[in-house]
Coordinates of C-alpha atoms in Angstrom, one line a residue:
M1471 CA -0.2 0.3 -0.1
K1472 CA 1.5 3.2 -0.9
E1473 CA 1.8 5.9 1.8
I1474 CA -0.5 8.5 0.1
T1475 CA -3.1 6.1 0.8
Q1476 CA -2.3 5.8 4.3
K1477 CA -2.2 9.3 4.7
L1478 CA -5.4 9.9 3.2
N1479 CA -6.7 7.1 5.3
G1480 CA -5.6 8.6 8.7
K1481 CA -3.3 5.9 9.4
I1482 CA 0.1 8.2 9.0
K1483 CA 0.3 11.9 9.1
R1484 CA 2.8 12.4 6.5
L1485 CA 5.1 10.7 3.8
T1486 CA 8.4 9.6 4.8
N1487 CA 11.5 8.9 3.3
K1488 CA 9.7 5.4 2.1
T1489 CA 8.1 7.5 -0.8
F1490 CA 11.0 9.9 -1.4
K1491 CA 13.9 7.6 -1.4
F1492 CA 16.6 10.4 -0.8
D1493 CA 20.0 10.2 -2.1
E1494 CA 22.6 8.9 0.8
R1495 CA 24.9 11.7 -0.1
I1496 CA 23.0 14.5 1.2
K1497 CA 24.3 13.0 4.5
E1498 CA 27.7 14.0 3.6
G1499 CA 26.7 17.3 2.2
W1500 CA 26.9 16.5 -1.1
F1501 CA 24.0 18.7 -2.3
S1502 CA 24.7 21.7 0.2
A1503 CA 26.0 25.1 -0.8
V1504 CA 29.8 24.9 0.8
Y1505 CA 29.2 27.8 2.9
F1506 CA 26.6 26.0 4.9
L1507 CA 28.9 23.0 5.3
K1508 CA 31.6 25.7 6.8
T1509 CA 29.3 27.0 9.2
K1510 CA 28.4 23.9 10.3
E1511 CA 31.7 23.1 11.3
M1512 CA 32.2 26.8 13.0
A1513 CA 29.2 26.3 14.9
E1514 CA 30.4 22.5 16.2
Q1515 CA 33.9 24.2 17.0
K1516 CA 32.9 27.7 18.3
L1517 CA 29.3 27.9 19.3
P1518 CA 28.4 24.3 20.1
N1519 CA 25.6 25.4 22.6
N1520 CA 23.9 27.7 20.2
H1521 CA 20.0 27.0 19.7
V1522 CA 18.5 28.7 16.3
T1523 CA 14.9 28.9 14.9
M1524 CA 14.7 28.8 11.2
Q1525 CA 11.9 29.8 9.5
F1526 CA 11.0 29.3 6.0
F1527 CA 8.5 31.9 3.7
Q1528 CA 8.0 32.8 0.2
K1529 CA 6.3 35.9 -1.3
E1530 CA 3.2 34.7 -3.5
N1531 CA -0.3 33.5 -3.1
A1532 CA 0.3 30.0 -3.9
V1533 CA -0.5 26.3 -3.1
L1534 CA 1.8 24.8 -0.4
C1535 CA 3.7 21.8 -1.5
G1536 CA 7.1 20.0 -0.3
T1537 CA 6.4 19.8 3.4
D1538 CA 6.4 16.3 4.1
E1539 CA 9.4 15.8 1.9
A1540 CA 11.1 18.4 3.8
I1541 CA 10.3 17.1 7.0
A1542 CA 11.3 13.6 5.6
L1543 CA 14.5 15.1 5.1
L1544 CA 15.1 16.8 8.4
H1545 CA 14.2 13.4 9.9
T1546 CA 16.6 11.3 7.9
F1547 CA 19.6 13.5 7.7
A1548 CA 19.8 16.0 10.6
E1549 CA 21.9 15.1 13.6
E1550 CA 19.4 14.2 16.7
P1551 CA 16.6 14.5 15.0
D1552 CA 14.6 13.3 17.6
K1553 CA 15.6 16.7 19.4
L1554 CA 14.5 19.0 16.8
E1555 CA 11.4 21.5 17.1
I1556 CA 9.6 21.5 14.1
N1557 CA 6.1 23.4 13.4
S1558 CA 4.8 22.9 9.8
L1559 CA 1.4 23.7 7.5
K1560 CA 0.6 20.9 5.4
D1561 CA 1.1 19.8 1.6
G1562 CA -2.1 21.4 -0.1
D1563 CA -2.7 24.2 2.3
K1564 CA -3.2 27.8 0.2
I1565 CA -0.8 30.0 1.7
S1566 CA -0.1 33.9 1.6
P1567 CA 2.9 36.0 1.0
Y1568 CA 5.3 36.1 3.7
E1569 CA 3.5 33.7 5.7
T1570 CA 5.7 31.2 8.0
V1571 CA 4.9 27.8 6.5
L1572 CA 8.0 25.8 8.5
T1573 CA 10.1 26.3 11.3
V1574 CA 13.1 24.4 12.8
S1575 CA 14.4 24.7 16.2
G1576 CA 17.7 23.4 17.2
P1577 CA 21.6 23.4 17.2
Y1578 CA 22.6 24.7 14.1
Q1579 CA 25.0 22.4 13.4
N1580 CA 22.3 19.7 13.8
F1581 CA 20.6 20.7 10.6
G1582 CA 21.5 24.0 9.2
F1583 CA 23.2 22.8 6.5
L1584 CA 20.1 21.3 4.6
E1585 CA 18.6 25.0 4.6
G1586 CA 19.2 25.1 0.9
I1587 CA 17.9 21.6 0.0
I1588 CA 14.8 22.5 1.9
D1589 CA 14.5 25.8 0.4
G1590 CA 14.9 23.6 -3.2
I1591 CA 12.2 21.3 -2.6
L1592 CA 9.5 23.7 -1.3
A1593 CA 10.3 26.1 -4.6
R1594 CA 9.8 23.2 -6.9
R1595 CA 7.0 21.6 -5.3
T1596 CA 4.9 24.5 -4.3
S1597 CA 5.6 26.1 -7.7
V1598 CA 4.1 23.1 -9.9
A1599 CA 1.4 22.5 -6.9
T1600 CA 0.2 26.3 -8.0
N1601 CA 0.8 26.4 -11.4
V1602 CA -1.4 23.2 -11.5
Y1603 CA -4.1 24.4 -9.4
N1604 CA -4.2 27.7 -11.5
V1605 CA -4.5 25.9 -14.7
V1606 CA -7.3 23.7 -12.9
K1607 CA -9.2 26.6 -11.7
A1608 CA -8.8 28.1 -15.3
A1609 CA -10.5 24.7 -16.8
R1610 CA -13.5 25.2 -14.9
S1611 CA -14.1 29.0 -15.1
S1612 CA -16.9 28.1 -17.6
G1613 CA -18.9 26.2 -15.3
K1614 CA -17.8 22.5 -15.8
Q1615 CA -14.5 21.3 -14.8
K1616 CA -12.5 20.0 -17.9
P1617 CA -9.9 17.6 -16.7
I1618 CA -6.3 18.1 -16.8
I1619 CA -3.6 15.8 -18.3
F1620 CA -0.2 16.8 -17.0
M1621 CA 2.4 16.0 -19.6
G1622 CA 5.3 17.4 -18.2
D1623 CA 7.6 14.5 -18.9
R1624 CA 9.6 16.3 -21.9
D1625 CA 10.0 19.5 -20.3
D1626 CA 12.4 18.8 -17.7
H1627 CA 15.0 16.1 -16.3
F1628 CA 13.2 12.5 -16.1
T1629 CA 14.4 12.5 -12.2
Q1630 CA 12.0 15.1 -11.2
Q1631 CA 9.0 13.1 -12.6
A1632 CA 7.8 11.6 -9.2
G1633 CA 8.0 14.6 -7.4
D1634 CA 6.6 16.9 -9.7
G1635 CA 3.6 14.3 -10.3
Y1636 CA 2.9 14.4 -6.7
A1637 CA 2.8 18.1 -6.9
A1638 CA 0.4 18.1 -9.6
F1639 CA -1.7 15.6 -7.6
I1640 CA -1.8 18.3 -4.7
G1641 CA -2.6 20.7 -7.1
G1642 CA -5.6 19.0 -8.6
S1643 CA -4.4 16.8 -11.7
T1644 CA -5.1 13.3 -11.5
A1645 CA -4.4 12.2 -14.9
Q1646 CA -0.7 12.3 -15.8
A1647 CA 1.7 11.0 -18.6
T1648 CA 4.3 8.7 -17.1
H1649 CA 4.3 5.9 -14.5
A1650 CA 6.8 7.6 -12.6
M1651 CA 4.7 10.8 -12.3
N1652 CA 2.3 8.4 -10.4
E1653 CA 4.8 6.7 -8.5
W1654 CA 4.4 8.9 -5.0
W1655 CA 0.4 9.1 -5.1
G1656 CA -1.1 6.8 -7.9
K1657 CA -1.1 3.6 -10.1
E1658 CA 0.0 4.0 -13.6
G1659 CA 0.2 6.8 -16.2
M1660 CA -2.2 7.2 -18.8
G1661 CA -2.0 8.3 -22.8
T1662 CA -3.0 6.6 -26.1
M1663 CA -0.8 7.8 -29.2
P1664 CA 2.0 9.9 -30.3
H1665 CA 2.8 10.9 -33.5
A1666 CA 5.5 8.2 -33.8
M1667 CA 3.0 6.0 -34.5
I1668 CA 1.0 7.2 -36.8
Q1669 CA 4.2 8.1 -38.5
M1670 CA 4.9 4.4 -38.6
F1671 CA 1.5 3.6 -40.2
R1672 CA 2.5 6.6 -43.0
G1673 CA 0.0 8.8 -41.7
D1674 CA -3.0 6.6 -42.0
V1675 CA -4.9 7.5 -38.5
V1676 CA -7.4 4.7 -39.2
A1677 CA -5.0 1.9 -39.3
A1678 CA -2.9 3.4 -36.6
S1679 CA -5.9 3.4 -34.4
R1680 CA -7.0 -0.1 -35.4
A1681 CA -3.9 -1.2 -34.4
Y1682 CA -4.0 0.4 -31.4
H1683 CA -7.7 -1.0 -30.3
E1684 CA -6.5 -4.1 -31.3
M1685 CA -3.6 -4.2 -28.9
Y1686 CA -4.9 -2.5 -25.9
P1687 CA -8.9 -3.0 -26.2
E1688 CA -9.5 -2.4 -22.4
D1689 CA -8.1 1.4 -23.3
E1690 CA -10.6 4.1 -24.4
L1691 CA -9.5 5.1 -27.7
V1692 CA -8.6 8.5 -28.3
T1693 CA -6.9 9.0 -31.7
L1694 CA -4.4 11.8 -32.2
V1695 CA -5.8 13.7 -35.1
D1696 CA -3.5 16.4 -36.3
Y1697 CA -0.5 14.7 -38.0
N1698 CA -1.4 15.4 -41.2
N1699 CA -2.8 19.0 -40.4
D1700 CA -6.2 17.9 -41.7
V1701 CA -7.8 17.6 -38.3
I1702 CA -11.7 17.6 -39.2
T1703 CA -11.1 14.9 -42.3
D1704 CA -9.0 12.6 -40.1
A1705 CA -11.3 12.9 -37.2
L1706 CA -14.5 11.9 -39.4
K1707 CA -12.4 9.4 -40.8
V1708 CA -11.8 7.6 -37.2
A1709 CA -15.3 8.5 -36.3
R1710 CA -16.6 6.7 -39.3
A1711 CA -14.3 3.8 -38.8
F1712 CA -15.0 3.0 -35.2
G1713 CA -18.2 4.7 -34.1
K1714 CA -19.2 4.3 -30.4
D1715 CA -15.9 2.8 -29.8
L1716 CA -14.2 5.9 -30.4
K1717 CA -13.9 8.1 -27.3
G1718 CA -12.4 11.0 -28.4
V1719 CA -9.6 12.9 -30.7
R1720 CA -6.6 14.9 -29.7
V1721 CA -5.8 17.9 -31.3
D1722 CA -1.8 19.2 -30.9
T1723 CA -1.4 21.2 -34.1
S1724 CA 2.0 23.5 -34.1
R1725 CA 1.4 27.1 -33.6
T1726 CA 3.6 27.4 -36.9
L1727 CA 0.8 25.4 -38.9
V1728 CA -2.4 26.5 -40.5
D1729 CA -4.8 23.7 -40.8
K1730 CA -6.1 22.4 -44.2
Y1731 CA -9.7 22.9 -43.4
F1732 CA -8.9 26.9 -43.4
L1733 CA -6.9 26.6 -46.9
R1734 CA -9.9 25.1 -48.1
N1735 CA -12.4 27.4 -46.6
H1736 CA -10.2 30.5 -47.0
H1737 CA -13.2 32.6 -46.9
L1738 CA -13.4 32.1 -43.2
M1739 CA -10.2 33.8 -42.6
G1740 CA -9.1 37.4 -41.8
T1741 CA -10.7 38.3 -38.5
F1742 CA -8.7 35.9 -36.4
D1743 CA -5.4 33.9 -35.9
P1744 CA -5.8 30.7 -38.0
R1745 CA -2.6 29.0 -36.6
G1746 CA -2.2 25.8 -34.2
V1747 CA -5.0 24.7 -32.0
S1748 CA -7.2 27.7 -32.5
P1749 CA -10.8 28.1 -31.1
E1750 CA -11.9 28.6 -34.7
L1751 CA -10.6 25.2 -35.4
I1752 CA -12.1 23.1 -32.4
F1753 CA -15.8 24.7 -33.1
A1754 CA -15.5 23.5 -36.5
L1755 CA -14.2 20.2 -35.6
R1756 CA -17.2 19.9 -33.1
K1757 CA -19.6 20.8 -35.5
A1758 CA -18.2 18.4 -38.1
L1759 CA -18.7 15.4 -35.5
D1760 CA -22.0 16.6 -34.8
D1761 CA -23.1 16.7 -38.0
E1762 CA -22.3 13.2 -38.7
G1763 CA -23.7 12.0 -35.3
H1764 CA -20.9 11.7 -33.2
S1765 CA -21.6 13.7 -30.6
H1766 CA -20.0 11.3 -28.1
V1767 CA -16.3 11.9 -29.2
N1768 CA -14.5 14.0 -26.7
I1769 CA -12.1 16.8 -28.1
V1770 CA -8.8 16.7 -26.3
V1771 CA -6.4 19.6 -27.0
S1772 CA -2.6 20.1 -26.3
G1773 CA 0.2 22.0 -27.4
G1774 CA 1.4 25.2 -25.5
F1775 CA -1.6 25.6 -23.2
T1776 CA -1.0 28.0 -20.7
E1777 CA -3.4 28.8 -17.4
K1778 CA -4.3 32.5 -19.7
R1779 CA -4.9 30.5 -22.7
I1780 CA -7.3 28.2 -21.2
E1781 CA -9.2 30.7 -19.7
Y1782 CA -9.4 32.3 -22.9
F1783 CA -10.8 29.4 -24.5
E1784 CA -13.1 28.7 -21.4
K1785 CA -14.5 32.3 -22.0
L1786 CA -15.0 31.6 -25.5
G1787 CA -17.0 28.7 -24.8
V1788 CA -15.0 26.3 -27.1
P1789 CA -16.1 22.8 -27.0
V1790 CA -13.0 21.2 -25.3
D1791 CA -13.3 18.2 -23.0
M1792 CA -10.0 17.8 -21.8
Y1793 CA -6.6 19.6 -21.8
G1794 CA -3.5 18.5 -22.3
V1795 CA -0.7 20.8 -20.5
G1796 CA 3.0 20.4 -20.2
G1797 CA 5.7 23.0 -19.9
S1798 CA 4.1 25.7 -18.5
L1799 CA 3.1 23.8 -15.4
L1800 CA 7.0 23.6 -14.4
R1801 CA 8.0 27.1 -14.2
I1802 CA 9.3 27.8 -11.1
K1803 CA 7.6 30.7 -9.9
V1804 CA 7.5 30.5 -6.2
G1805 CA 11.0 31.0 -4.1
F1806 CA 11.7 30.1 -0.7
T1807 CA 14.0 31.8 2.1
G1808 CA 15.2 30.2 4.9
D1809 CA 16.3 32.5 7.6
N1810 CA 17.6 32.2 11.4
V1811 CA 15.5 34.4 13.6
L1812 CA 15.7 33.4 16.8
L1813 CA 19.1 33.0 19.1
N1814 CA 18.9 31.0 22.3
G1815 CA 15.1 32.2 22.3
T1816 CA 15.7 36.0 21.4
P1817 CA 15.2 37.5 18.3
E1818 CA 18.1 37.9 16.0
A1819 CA 18.0 38.1 12.3
K1820 CA 19.3 40.0 9.3
E1821 CA 18.3 43.3 8.9
G1822 CA 14.5 43.3 7.1
R1823 CA 13.8 39.8 8.8
R1824 CA 12.1 38.6 12.0
Y1825 CA 10.5 35.9 13.7
R1826 CA 6.7 35.6 12.2
S1827 CA 4.6 33.2 14.4
N1828 CA 1.8 31.7 12.6
P1829 CA -1.2 29.8 14.6
R1830 CA -1.7 27.6 11.5
L1831 CA 1.7 25.8 12.0
E1832 CA 1.1 22.5 13.4
P1833 CA 3.6 20.7 15.6
V1834 CA 5.4 17.7 13.9
D1835 CA 6.1 14.6 15.8
Y1836 CA 9.7 12.5 15.1
C1837 CA 9.3 9.8 12.5
K1838 CA 12.3 7.4 12.4
Q1839 CA 13.0 7.1 8.6
E1840 CA 14.0 4.4 6.6
I1841 CA 17.4 5.0 4.3

């Protein structure tokens, strides 16, 4: 049973290293800035009895993610982690600018070298969770929630997929492209066909769809229909061939192309940008499918979609049933800072920073971690 299931069922409070599988070199300081390592050594030799409080914050309205991971990191690699006093918000909490999300108290030399790693964890996870949350929110602005497929596998290093997938889950996306994205929270990735599959059938979308349907009969058949840059023609071909077995078509037209539908109907152009997955193309596709009795076929769109572009589509009432979103969800927009704000119980911080108490913080119990 995955830890996330235990957490959602109330059997554990937070995820642990059983989920995160940290690199053991963290203990050696391999991923810590050298000046943190030097400060650790100096604290050990010159100020062994120091007791500091470090607090973490950021400057946006955001959806917090990464607290379980940061706490597991502390419990795994800090010295005497059972003696640290940790208070934290929870993954999924809405947070405001400058709100304290995590505090850690204890001898600096026991945990201070982890500061930069904690900042990075919180920054990436919170950025992805917030990006996904905003896109999911945009996709329900017309009154009906449209699912978001998290397709960020090609937009960053593959080692980030598990954590990004979890952050996307916290943000509200439960449909994700790879098995790795589902590792911390789900079961399996989802998806149907790439352009490469159609290429091997020499652009014959019906043949590619038939082969897919024969190989994976339990999957819902969703055909990619922009390979030949003739979305409506190819969508109607597969709809006629598969009838009720066709669950959807996906449009992923490049922003540098104008679909052949508009080239055949050039009288329609002149008042809009016809490139890529345009609203006008999707309206025309929906009408063509409905006119031939294929109203059951859903329309999935992908390729360069962002929060604002989805908002625009929803405002216009474009008949999209699902959005596939990738790169825009991985942009790091939320940066965290860890500051020492108390020294031996009294205020002591760099100019402009101070201890900010937060009644929403909850004390964290020590949990021994598996390595």
